[in-house]
Amino acid sequence: MGKFITLEGIEGVGKTSNLEYIRNLLEASGKHVVVTREPGGTPLGESLRSLLLQHSEDEMSADAELLMMFAARAEHLKKVILPALEADKYVLCDRFTEATYAYQGGGRGLDTAKIAELENWAQAELRPDLTIILDAPVHIGRERAGKRSAPDRIEKEEDDFFKRVRASYREMAEHYPHRICLVDASQHLENVQAQILRQLHEYDILHLEQPVSL
Ligand code: T5A
């Protein structure tokens, strides 16, 4: 089996920027890497992503939002993630189920027991080998994301929503330290990447003795 690595955090903390950094590190150490994202990663998942992120006058219910995230995930697992892991590849995913706990659980206030049921159903025993949560205060993420594009349906939520999302991510890192770590993403990009490199070593994803030339 390969390894499953996910990147998480509130909007604008630098997931997309750092995915590329991790991909380069893994490839430089000889791994076959599949980079993907959620919601998305398959034709059906990308269609669901558009529905989930586009603005609509008819407000989507939190339950529908939750079930669509898992519908996209079920397809993604079957068509992309599991086949890649079985082929000994490294799957690097921009968000996964921890985002559902943070956004639909923490942000929307849905019962996390419901999320856990869906998680067990869709994933059985599968959990990421390592989840890196890029952690930064909401105003920093907002400022960085705002410079890039207009807000989508979820990004238009108030700061309090993202404060709950962030708190939920931090709680997960505290509860599952064997597979989830926090990285201080408020720092300069080089410092963030130095922390990521350290965590990849600590969680046995990358080995120090392996030459890394980028
Ligand atoms: N969602 C998703 C759920 O609600 N439930 C779920 O189960 C799942 C899977 C997906 C949305 O769906 C929700 C969460 C999201 O709202 P998305 O595209 O994955 O959307 O998420 P976004 O957070 O919107 O992604 P962004 O592209 O906005 O943010 P990133 O990827 O974290 O940030 P990035 O890398 O694009 O960086 C933003 C800007 O900051 C700069 C970058 O150059 C860029 O300009 N930057 C830095 N600047 C200074 N210092 C640093 N350290 C920097 N790092 C990056």
PDB file of C-alpha atoms and ligand atoms in Angstrom:
ATOM      1  CA  MET A   1       0.000   0.000   0.000  1.00  0.00           C
ATOM      2  CA  GLY A   2       1.092   3.560  -0.691  1.00  0.00           C
ATOM      3  CA  LYS A   3       0.582   6.458   1.706  1.00  0.00           C
ATOM      4  CA  PHE A   4      -2.316   8.851   1.986  1.00  0.00           C
ATOM      5  CA  ILE A   5      -1.471  12.449   2.912  1.00  0.00           C
ATOM      6  CA  THR A   6      -4.052  15.211   3.219  1.00  0.00           C
ATOM      7  CA  LEU A   7      -3.711  18.971   3.610  1.00  0.00           C
ATOM      8  CA  GLU A   8      -6.282  20.980   5.542  1.00  0.00           C
ATOM      9  CA  GLY A   9      -7.009  24.419   6.927  1.00  0.00           C
ATOM     10  CA  ILE A  10      -9.340  27.373   6.591  1.00  0.00           C
ATOM     11  CA  GLU A  11      -9.557  29.326   3.317  1.00  0.00           C
ATOM     12  CA  GLY A  12      -6.387  30.952   2.036  1.00  0.00           C
ATOM     13  CA  VAL A  13      -3.902  29.417   4.488  1.00  0.00           C
ATOM     14  CA  GLY A  14      -1.749  28.044   1.657  1.00  0.00           C
ATOM     15  CA  LYS A  15      -2.905  24.481   0.939  1.00  0.00           C
ATOM     16  CA  THR A  16      -2.569  24.769  -2.820  1.00  0.00           C
ATOM     17  CA  SER A  17       0.847  26.486  -2.554  1.00  0.00           C
ATOM     18  CA  ASN A  18       2.210  23.811  -0.222  1.00  0.00           C
ATOM     19  CA  LEU A  19       0.781  20.800  -2.086  1.00  0.00           C
ATOM     20  CA  GLU A  20       3.195  21.530  -4.893  1.00  0.00           C
ATOM     21  CA  TYR A  21       6.095  21.729  -2.410  1.00  0.00           C
ATOM     22  CA  ILE A  22       5.185  18.339  -0.900  1.00  0.00           C
ATOM     23  CA  ARG A  23       4.714  16.788  -4.343  1.00  0.00           C
ATOM     24  CA  ASN A  24       8.218  17.939  -5.342  1.00  0.00           C
ATOM     25  CA  LEU A  25       9.747  16.539  -2.147  1.00  0.00           C
ATOM     26  CA  LEU A  26       8.076  13.163  -2.590  1.00  0.00           C
ATOM     27  CA  GLU A  27       8.921  12.918  -6.277  1.00  0.00           C
ATOM     28  CA  ALA A  28      12.532  13.908  -5.587  1.00  0.00           C
ATOM     29  CA  SER A  29      12.728  10.960  -3.208  1.00  0.00           C
ATOM     30  CA  GLY A  30      11.455   8.593  -5.910  1.00  0.00           C
ATOM     31  CA  LYS A  31       7.760   8.253  -4.987  1.00  0.00           C
ATOM     32  CA  HIS A  32       4.932   8.040  -7.496  1.00  0.00           C
ATOM     33  CA  VAL A  33       2.554  10.806  -6.461  1.00  0.00           C
ATOM     34  CA  VAL A  34      -1.116  11.375  -7.294  1.00  0.00           C
ATOM     35  CA  VAL A  35      -2.285  14.902  -6.489  1.00  0.00           C
ATOM     36  CA  THR A  36      -6.008  15.385  -6.128  1.00  0.00           C
ATOM     37  CA  ARG A  37      -8.612  17.433  -4.259  1.00  0.00           C
ATOM     38  CA  GLU A  38     -11.959  17.407  -2.496  1.00  0.00           C
ATOM     39  CA  PRO A  39     -14.662  18.051  -3.240  1.00  0.00           C
ATOM     40  CA  GLY A  40     -13.622  16.901  -6.714  1.00  0.00           C
ATOM     41  CA  GLY A  41     -11.001  14.607  -8.193  1.00  0.00           C
ATOM     42  CA  THR A  42     -13.405  12.790 -10.577  1.00  0.00           C
ATOM     43  CA  PRO A  43     -15.854  14.045 -13.234  1.00  0.00           C
ATOM     44  CA  LEU A  44     -18.802  13.480 -10.876  1.00  0.00           C
ATOM     45  CA  GLY A  45     -16.894  14.988  -7.948  1.00  0.00           C
ATOM     46  CA  GLU A  46     -16.006  18.106  -9.962  1.00  0.00           C
ATOM     47  CA  SER A  47     -19.677  18.536 -10.969  1.00  0.00           C
ATOM     48  CA  LEU A  48     -20.687  18.240  -7.319  1.00  0.00           C
ATOM     49  CA  ARG A  49     -17.941  20.734  -6.423  1.00  0.00           C
ATOM     50  CA  SER A  50     -19.459  23.281  -8.810  1.00  0.00           C
ATOM     51  CA  LEU A  51     -22.885  22.790  -7.239  1.00  0.00           C
ATOM     52  CA  LEU A  52     -21.433  23.049  -3.739  1.00  0.00           C
ATOM     53  CA  LEU A  53     -19.427  26.218  -4.330  1.00  0.00           C
ATOM     54  CA  GLN A  54     -21.647  28.214  -6.678  1.00  0.00           C
ATOM     55  CA  HIS A  55     -23.906  30.921  -5.328  1.00  0.00           C
ATOM     56  CA  SER A  56     -27.621  30.171  -5.401  1.00  0.00           C
ATOM     57  CA  GLU A  57     -30.727  32.043  -4.313  1.00  0.00           C
ATOM     58  CA  ASP A  58     -32.192  28.781  -3.038  1.00  0.00           C
ATOM     59  CA  GLU A  59     -30.058  28.151   0.053  1.00  0.00           C
ATOM     60  CA  MET A  60     -28.674  24.622   0.322  1.00  0.00           C
ATOM     61  CA  SER A  61     -29.505  22.763   3.543  1.00  0.00           C
ATOM     62  CA  ALA A  62     -26.588  21.687   5.737  1.00  0.00           C
ATOM     63  CA  ASP A  63     -27.669  18.019   5.424  1.00  0.00           C
ATOM     64  CA  ALA A  64     -27.663  18.208   1.614  1.00  0.00           C
ATOM     65  CA  GLU A  65     -24.222  19.829   1.756  1.00  0.00           C
ATOM     66  CA  LEU A  66     -22.910  17.045   3.991  1.00  0.00           C
ATOM     67  CA  LEU A  67     -24.322  14.254   1.810  1.00  0.00           C
ATOM     68  CA  MET A  68     -22.952  15.827  -1.370  1.00  0.00           C
ATOM     69  CA  MET A  69     -19.478  16.012   0.171  1.00  0.00           C
ATOM     70  CA  PHE A  70     -19.683  12.289   0.900  1.00  0.00           C
ATOM     71  CA  ALA A  71     -21.187  11.423  -2.500  1.00  0.00           C
ATOM     72  CA  ALA A  72     -18.176  13.116  -4.126  1.00  0.00           C
ATOM     73  CA  ARG A  73     -15.871  11.329  -1.652  1.00  0.00           C
ATOM     74  CA  ALA A  74     -17.328   7.861  -2.311  1.00  0.00           C
ATOM     75  CA  GLU A  75     -16.690   8.300  -6.038  1.00  0.00           C
ATOM     76  CA  HIS A  76     -13.214   9.712  -5.397  1.00  0.00           C
ATOM     77  CA  LEU A  77     -12.265   6.805  -3.125  1.00  0.00           C
ATOM     78  CA  LYS A  78     -13.457   4.169  -5.561  1.00  0.00           C
ATOM     79  CA  LYS A  79     -12.075   5.688  -8.768  1.00  0.00           C
ATOM     80  CA  VAL A  80      -8.892   7.475  -7.647  1.00  0.00           C
ATOM     81  CA  ILE A  81      -7.705   7.135  -4.052  1.00  0.00           C
ATOM     82  CA  LEU A  82      -8.003   3.395  -3.394  1.00  0.00           C
ATOM     83  CA  PRO A  83      -6.641   2.264  -6.795  1.00  0.00           C
ATOM     84  CA  ALA A  84      -3.622   4.591  -6.353  1.00  0.00           C
ATOM     85  CA  LEU A  85      -2.896   3.367  -2.811  1.00  0.00           C
ATOM     86  CA  GLU A  86      -3.224  -0.242  -3.938  1.00  0.00           C
ATOM     87  CA  ALA A  87      -0.682   0.513  -6.685  1.00  0.00           C
ATOM     88  CA  ASP A  88       1.769   1.727  -3.943  1.00  0.00           C
ATOM     89  CA  LYS A  89       1.410   5.362  -4.952  1.00  0.00           C
ATOM     90  CA  TYR A  90       1.452   8.360  -2.634  1.00  0.00           C
ATOM     91  CA  VAL A  91      -1.884  10.183  -2.700  1.00  0.00           C
ATOM     92  CA  LEU A  92      -1.673  13.857  -1.863  1.00  0.00           C
ATOM     93  CA  CYS A  93      -5.145  15.296  -1.375  1.00  0.00           C
ATOM     94  CA  ASP A  94      -6.205  18.942  -0.927  1.00  0.00           C
ATOM     95  CA  ARG A  95      -8.833  18.395   1.839  1.00  0.00           C
ATOM     96  CA  PHE A  96     -10.606  15.199   2.886  1.00  0.00           C
ATOM     97  CA  THR A  97     -12.968  14.068   5.669  1.00  0.00           C
ATOM     98  CA  GLU A  98     -11.330  16.260   8.317  1.00  0.00           C
ATOM     99  CA  ALA A  99     -12.739  19.189   6.291  1.00  0.00           C
ATOM    100  CA  THR A 100     -16.210  17.718   6.736  1.00  0.00           C
ATOM    101  CA  TYR A 101     -15.764  17.539  10.517  1.00  0.00           C
ATOM    102  CA  ALA A 102     -14.443  21.115  10.515  1.00  0.00           C
ATOM    103  CA  TYR A 103     -16.909  22.781   8.086  1.00  0.00           C
ATOM    104  CA  GLN A 104     -20.130  20.775   8.352  1.00  0.00           C
ATOM    105  CA  GLY A 105     -19.489  19.758  11.990  1.00  0.00           C
ATOM    106  CA  GLY A 106     -17.739  22.803  13.502  1.00  0.00           C
ATOM    107  CA  GLY A 107     -18.929  25.451  11.039  1.00  0.00           C
ATOM    108  CA  ARG A 108     -22.522  24.363  10.352  1.00  0.00           C
ATOM    109  CA  GLY A 109     -23.040  22.670  13.722  1.00  0.00           C
ATOM    110  CA  LEU A 110     -24.111  19.258  12.376  1.00  0.00           C
ATOM    111  CA  ASP A 111     -23.881  16.299  14.757  1.00  0.00           C
ATOM    112  CA  THR A 112     -20.403  14.790  14.392  1.00  0.00           C
ATOM    113  CA  ALA A 113     -21.866  11.328  15.099  1.00  0.00           C
ATOM    114  CA  LYS A 114     -23.670  11.600  11.727  1.00  0.00           C
ATOM    115  CA  ILE A 115     -20.388  12.486  10.037  1.00  0.00           C
ATOM    116  CA  ALA A 116     -18.648   9.566  11.745  1.00  0.00           C
ATOM    117  CA  GLU A 117     -21.337   7.180  10.435  1.00  0.00           C
ATOM    118  CA  LEU A 118     -20.832   8.395   6.877  1.00  0.00           C
ATOM    119  CA  GLU A 119     -17.055   8.239   7.321  1.00  0.00           C
ATOM    120  CA  ASN A 120     -17.225   4.609   8.445  1.00  0.00           C
ATOM    121  CA  TRP A 121     -19.617   3.737   5.642  1.00  0.00           C
ATOM    122  CA  ALA A 122     -17.670   5.397   2.822  1.00  0.00           C
ATOM    123  CA  GLN A 123     -14.145   4.703   4.047  1.00  0.00           C
ATOM    124  CA  ALA A 124     -14.392   1.600   6.268  1.00  0.00           C
ATOM    125  CA  GLU A 125     -11.003   1.537   8.062  1.00  0.00           C
ATOM    126  CA  LEU A 126      -9.237   3.976   5.741  1.00  0.00           C
ATOM    127  CA  ARG A 127      -7.878   7.142   7.391  1.00  0.00           C
ATOM    128  CA  PRO A 128      -5.078   9.375   6.043  1.00  0.00           C
ATOM    129  CA  ASP A 129      -1.579   8.324   7.144  1.00  0.00           C
ATOM    130  CA  LEU A 130      -0.884  11.988   7.774  1.00  0.00           C
ATOM    131  CA  THR A 131      -3.092  15.084   7.802  1.00  0.00           C
ATOM    132  CA  ILE A 132      -1.252  18.404   7.878  1.00  0.00           C
ATOM    133  CA  ILE A 133      -3.448  21.226   9.145  1.00  0.00           C
ATOM    134  CA  LEU A 134      -2.169  24.624   8.072  1.00  0.00           C
ATOM    135  CA  ASP A 135      -3.248  26.786  10.967  1.00  0.00           C
ATOM    136  CA  ALA A 136      -3.561  30.573  10.906  1.00  0.00           C
ATOM    137  CA  PRO A 137      -5.926  33.194  12.333  1.00  0.00           C
ATOM    138  CA  VAL A 138      -9.028  33.779  10.214  1.00  0.00           C
ATOM    139  CA  HIS A 139      -8.071  37.325   9.215  1.00  0.00           C
ATOM    140  CA  ILE A 140      -4.791  36.119   7.687  1.00  0.00           C
ATOM    141  CA  GLY A 141      -6.467  33.398   5.597  1.00  0.00           C
ATOM    142  CA  ARG A 142      -9.199  35.841   4.541  1.00  0.00           C
ATOM    143  CA  GLU A 143      -6.682  38.450   3.499  1.00  0.00           C
ATOM    144  CA  ARG A 144      -4.647  35.979   1.423  1.00  0.00           C
ATOM    145  CA  ALA A 145      -7.715  34.360  -0.199  1.00  0.00           C
ATOM    146  CA  GLY A 146      -9.333  37.747  -0.880  1.00  0.00           C
ATOM    147  CA  LYS A 147      -6.361  38.886  -2.924  1.00  0.00           C
ATOM    148  CA  ARG A 148      -6.801  35.916  -5.230  1.00  0.00           C
ATOM    149  CA  SER A 149     -10.488  35.660  -6.226  1.00  0.00           C
ATOM    150  CA  ALA A 150     -14.103  36.581  -5.413  1.00  0.00           C
ATOM    151  CA  PRO A 151     -15.615  34.526  -2.527  1.00  0.00           C
ATOM    152  CA  ASP A 152     -17.532  31.323  -3.391  1.00  0.00           C
ATOM    153  CA  ARG A 153     -20.679  30.106  -1.566  1.00  0.00           C
ATOM    154  CA  ILE A 154     -18.729  28.827   1.455  1.00  0.00           C
ATOM    155  CA  GLU A 155     -16.100  31.592   1.507  1.00  0.00           C
ATOM    156  CA  LYS A 156     -18.855  34.184   1.892  1.00  0.00           C
ATOM    157  CA  GLU A 157     -19.606  32.929   5.442  1.00  0.00           C
ATOM    158  CA  GLU A 158     -18.895  35.272   8.389  1.00  0.00           C
ATOM    159  CA  ASP A 159     -15.641  35.245  10.386  1.00  0.00           C
ATOM    160  CA  ASP A 160     -17.368  33.402  13.264  1.00  0.00           C
ATOM    161  CA  PHE A 161     -18.059  30.452  10.972  1.00  0.00           C
ATOM    162  CA  PHE A 162     -14.343  30.203  10.096  1.00  0.00           C
ATOM    163  CA  LYS A 163     -13.360  30.623  13.750  1.00  0.00           C
ATOM    164  CA  ARG A 164     -15.456  27.544  14.561  1.00  0.00           C
ATOM    165  CA  VAL A 165     -13.911  25.700  11.602  1.00  0.00           C
ATOM    166  CA  ARG A 166     -10.419  26.567  12.816  1.00  0.00           C
ATOM    167  CA  ALA A 167     -11.238  25.545  16.414  1.00  0.00           C
ATOM    168  CA  SER A 168     -12.564  22.230  15.158  1.00  0.00           C
ATOM    169  CA  TYR A 169      -9.345  21.566  13.177  1.00  0.00           C
ATOM    170  CA  ARG A 170      -7.233  22.392  16.244  1.00  0.00           C
ATOM    171  CA  GLU A 171      -9.306  19.994  18.362  1.00  0.00           C
ATOM    172  CA  MET A 172      -8.775  17.191  15.828  1.00  0.00           C
ATOM    173  CA  ALA A 173      -5.000  17.733  15.970  1.00  0.00           C
ATOM    174  CA  GLU A 174      -5.183  17.445  19.752  1.00  0.00           C
ATOM    175  CA  HIS A 175      -7.302  14.265  19.695  1.00  0.00           C
ATOM    176  CA  TYR A 176      -5.431  12.383  16.968  1.00  0.00           C
ATOM    177  CA  PRO A 177      -1.759  13.390  17.308  1.00  0.00           C
ATOM    178  CA  HIS A 178      -0.650  10.029  15.858  1.00  0.00           C
ATOM    179  CA  ARG A 179      -2.016  11.019  12.424  1.00  0.00           C
ATOM    180  CA  ILE A 180      -2.816  14.756  12.465  1.00  0.00           C
ATOM    181  CA  CYS A 181      -0.364  17.618  12.970  1.00  0.00           C
ATOM    182  CA  LEU A 182      -0.638  21.406  13.050  1.00  0.00           C
ATOM    183  CA  VAL A 183       1.702  23.696  11.160  1.00  0.00           C
ATOM    184  CA  ASP A 184       1.826  27.434  11.893  1.00  0.00           C
ATOM    185  CA  ALA A 185       0.815  28.844   8.501  1.00  0.00           C
ATOM    186  CA  SER A 186       0.871  32.478   9.594  1.00  0.00           C
ATOM    187  CA  GLN A 187       4.648  32.555   9.004  1.00  0.00           C
ATOM    188  CA  HIS A 188       6.561  33.248   5.782  1.00  0.00           C
ATOM    189  CA  LEU A 189       6.214  30.522   3.165  1.00  0.00           C
ATOM    190  CA  GLU A 190       9.831  29.279   3.691  1.00  0.00           C
ATOM    191  CA  ASN A 191       9.164  28.784   7.418  1.00  0.00           C
ATOM    192  CA  VAL A 192       5.884  27.005   6.701  1.00  0.00           C
ATOM    193  CA  GLN A 193       7.690  24.677   4.300  1.00  0.00           C
ATOM    194  CA  ALA A 194      10.465  24.004   6.826  1.00  0.00           C
ATOM    195  CA  GLN A 195       7.797  22.927   9.344  1.00  0.00           C
ATOM    196  CA  ILE A 196       6.122  20.707   6.744  1.00  0.00           C
ATOM    197  CA  LEU A 197       9.419  19.029   5.896  1.00  0.00           C
ATOM    198  CA  ARG A 198      10.022  18.327   9.595  1.00  0.00           C
ATOM    199  CA  GLN A 199       6.560  16.784   9.990  1.00  0.00           C
ATOM    200  CA  LEU A 200       7.002  14.580   6.911  1.00  0.00           C
ATOM    201  CA  HIS A 201      10.098  13.163   8.590  1.00  0.00           C
ATOM    202  CA  GLU A 202       8.504  12.835  11.999  1.00  0.00           C
ATOM    203  CA  TYR A 203       5.486  10.970  10.633  1.00  0.00           C
ATOM    204  CA  ASP A 204       7.706   8.643   8.644  1.00  0.00           C
ATOM    205  CA  ILE A 205       6.498   9.797   5.230  1.00  0.00           C
ATOM    206  CA  LEU A 206       9.937  10.939   4.108  1.00  0.00           C
ATOM    207  CA  HIS A 207      13.260   9.701   5.503  1.00  0.00           C
ATOM    208  CA  LEU A 208      16.107  12.028   6.426  1.00  0.00           C
ATOM    209  CA  GLU A 209      18.722   9.733   4.942  1.00  0.00           C
ATOM    210  CA  GLN A 210      17.048   9.973   1.544  1.00  0.00           C
ATOM    211  CA  PRO A 211      18.670  12.602  -0.680  1.00  0.00           C
ATOM    212  CA  VAL A 212      16.248  15.420  -1.478  1.00  0.00           C
ATOM    213  CA  SER A 213      17.254  17.625  -4.378  1.00  0.00           C
ATOM    214  CA  LEU A 214      14.679  20.051  -5.715  1.00  0.00           C
TER     215      LEU A 214
HETATM  216  N1  T5A B   1     -15.377  21.831   2.083  1.00  0.00           N
HETATM  217  C1  T5A B   1     -14.553  20.897   1.537  1.00  0.00           C
HETATM  218  C2  T5A B   1     -16.331  21.488   3.032  1.00  0.00           C
HETATM  219  O1  T5A B   1     -17.101  22.342   3.501  1.00  0.00           O
HETATM  220  N2  T5A B   1     -16.418  20.175   3.443  1.00  0.00           N
HETATM  221  C3  T5A B   1     -15.609  19.192   2.911  1.00  0.00           C
HETATM  222  O2  T5A B   1     -15.746  18.008   3.272  1.00  0.00           O
HETATM  223  C4  T5A B   1     -14.640  19.574   1.917  1.00  0.00           C
HETATM  224  C5  T5A B   1     -13.740  18.524   1.324  1.00  0.00           C
HETATM  225  C6  T5A B   1     -13.301  23.873  -1.031  1.00  0.00           C
HETATM  226  C7  T5A B   1     -14.391  24.396  -0.134  1.00  0.00           C
HETATM  227  O3  T5A B   1     -15.172  23.288   0.249  1.00  0.00           O
HETATM  228  C8  T5A B   1     -15.281  23.232   1.658  1.00  0.00           C
HETATM  229  C9  T5A B   1     -14.102  23.978   2.176  1.00  0.00           C
HETATM  230  C10 T5A B   1     -13.856  25.030   1.124  1.00  0.00           C
HETATM  231  O4  T5A B   1     -14.653  26.134   1.458  1.00  0.00           O
HETATM  232  P1  T5A B   1     -10.974  24.739  -1.692  1.00  0.00           P
HETATM  233  O5  T5A B   1     -10.672  25.298  -3.016  1.00  0.00           O
HETATM  234  O6  T5A B   1     -10.410  23.437  -1.365  1.00  0.00           O
HETATM  235  O7  T5A B   1     -12.539  24.859  -1.504  1.00  0.00           O
HETATM  236  O8  T5A B   1     -10.501  25.571  -0.484  1.00  0.00           O
HETATM  237  P2  T5A B   1     -10.007  26.972  -0.290  1.00  0.00           P
HETATM  238  O9  T5A B   1      -9.637  27.027   1.123  1.00  0.00           O
HETATM  239  O10 T5A B   1     -11.038  27.931  -0.812  1.00  0.00           O
HETATM  240  O11 T5A B   1      -8.678  27.035  -1.128  1.00  0.00           O
HETATM  241  P3  T5A B   1      -7.913  28.291  -1.350  1.00  0.00           P
HETATM  242  O12 T5A B   1      -7.312  28.089  -2.703  1.00  0.00           O
HETATM  243  O13 T5A B   1      -8.723  29.503  -1.074  1.00  0.00           O
HETATM  244  O14 T5A B   1      -6.844  28.357  -0.216  1.00  0.00           O
HETATM  245  P4  T5A B   1      -5.476  27.686  -0.068  1.00  0.00           P
HETATM  246  O15 T5A B   1      -5.265  26.642  -1.113  1.00  0.00           O
HETATM  247  O16 T5A B   1      -5.317  27.299   1.330  1.00  0.00           O
HETATM  248  O17 T5A B   1      -4.475  28.894  -0.314  1.00  0.00           O
HETATM  249  P5  T5A B   1      -3.473  29.179  -1.525  1.00  0.00           P
HETATM  250  O18 T5A B   1      -2.340  28.249  -1.520  1.00  0.00           O
HETATM  251  O19 T5A B   1      -4.263  29.345  -2.779  1.00  0.00           O
HETATM  252  O20 T5A B   1      -2.915  30.583  -1.032  1.00  0.00           O
HETATM  253  C11 T5A B   1      -3.705  31.755  -1.038  1.00  0.00           C
HETATM  254  C12 T5A B   1      -2.797  32.975  -1.304  1.00  0.00           C
HETATM  255  O21 T5A B   1      -1.910  33.161  -0.208  1.00  0.00           O
HETATM  256  C13 T5A B   1      -0.546  33.122  -0.643  1.00  0.00           C
HETATM  257  C14 T5A B   1      -0.557  32.400  -1.975  1.00  0.00           C
HETATM  258  O22 T5A B   1       0.509  32.785  -2.795  1.00  0.00           O
HETATM  259  C15 T5A B   1      -1.908  32.790  -2.555  1.00  0.00           C
HETATM  260  O23 T5A B   1      -1.810  34.035  -3.170  1.00  0.00           O
HETATM  261  N3  T5A B   1       0.220  32.438   0.422  1.00  0.00           N
HETATM  262  C16 T5A B   1       1.001  33.075   1.308  1.00  0.00           C
HETATM  263  N4  T5A B   1       1.305  34.365   1.458  1.00  0.00           N
HETATM  264  C17 T5A B   1       2.138  34.684   2.487  1.00  0.00           C
HETATM  265  N5  T5A B   1       2.673  33.753   3.355  1.00  0.00           N
HETATM  266  C18 T5A B   1       2.391  32.451   3.226  1.00  0.00           C
HETATM  267  N6  T5A B   1       2.879  31.578   4.096  1.00  0.00           N
HETATM  268  C19 T5A B   1       1.507  32.064   2.165  1.00  0.00           C
HETATM  269  N7  T5A B   1       1.003  30.865   1.777  1.00  0.00           N
HETATM  270  C20 T5A B   1       0.212  31.108   0.706  1.00  0.00           C
END
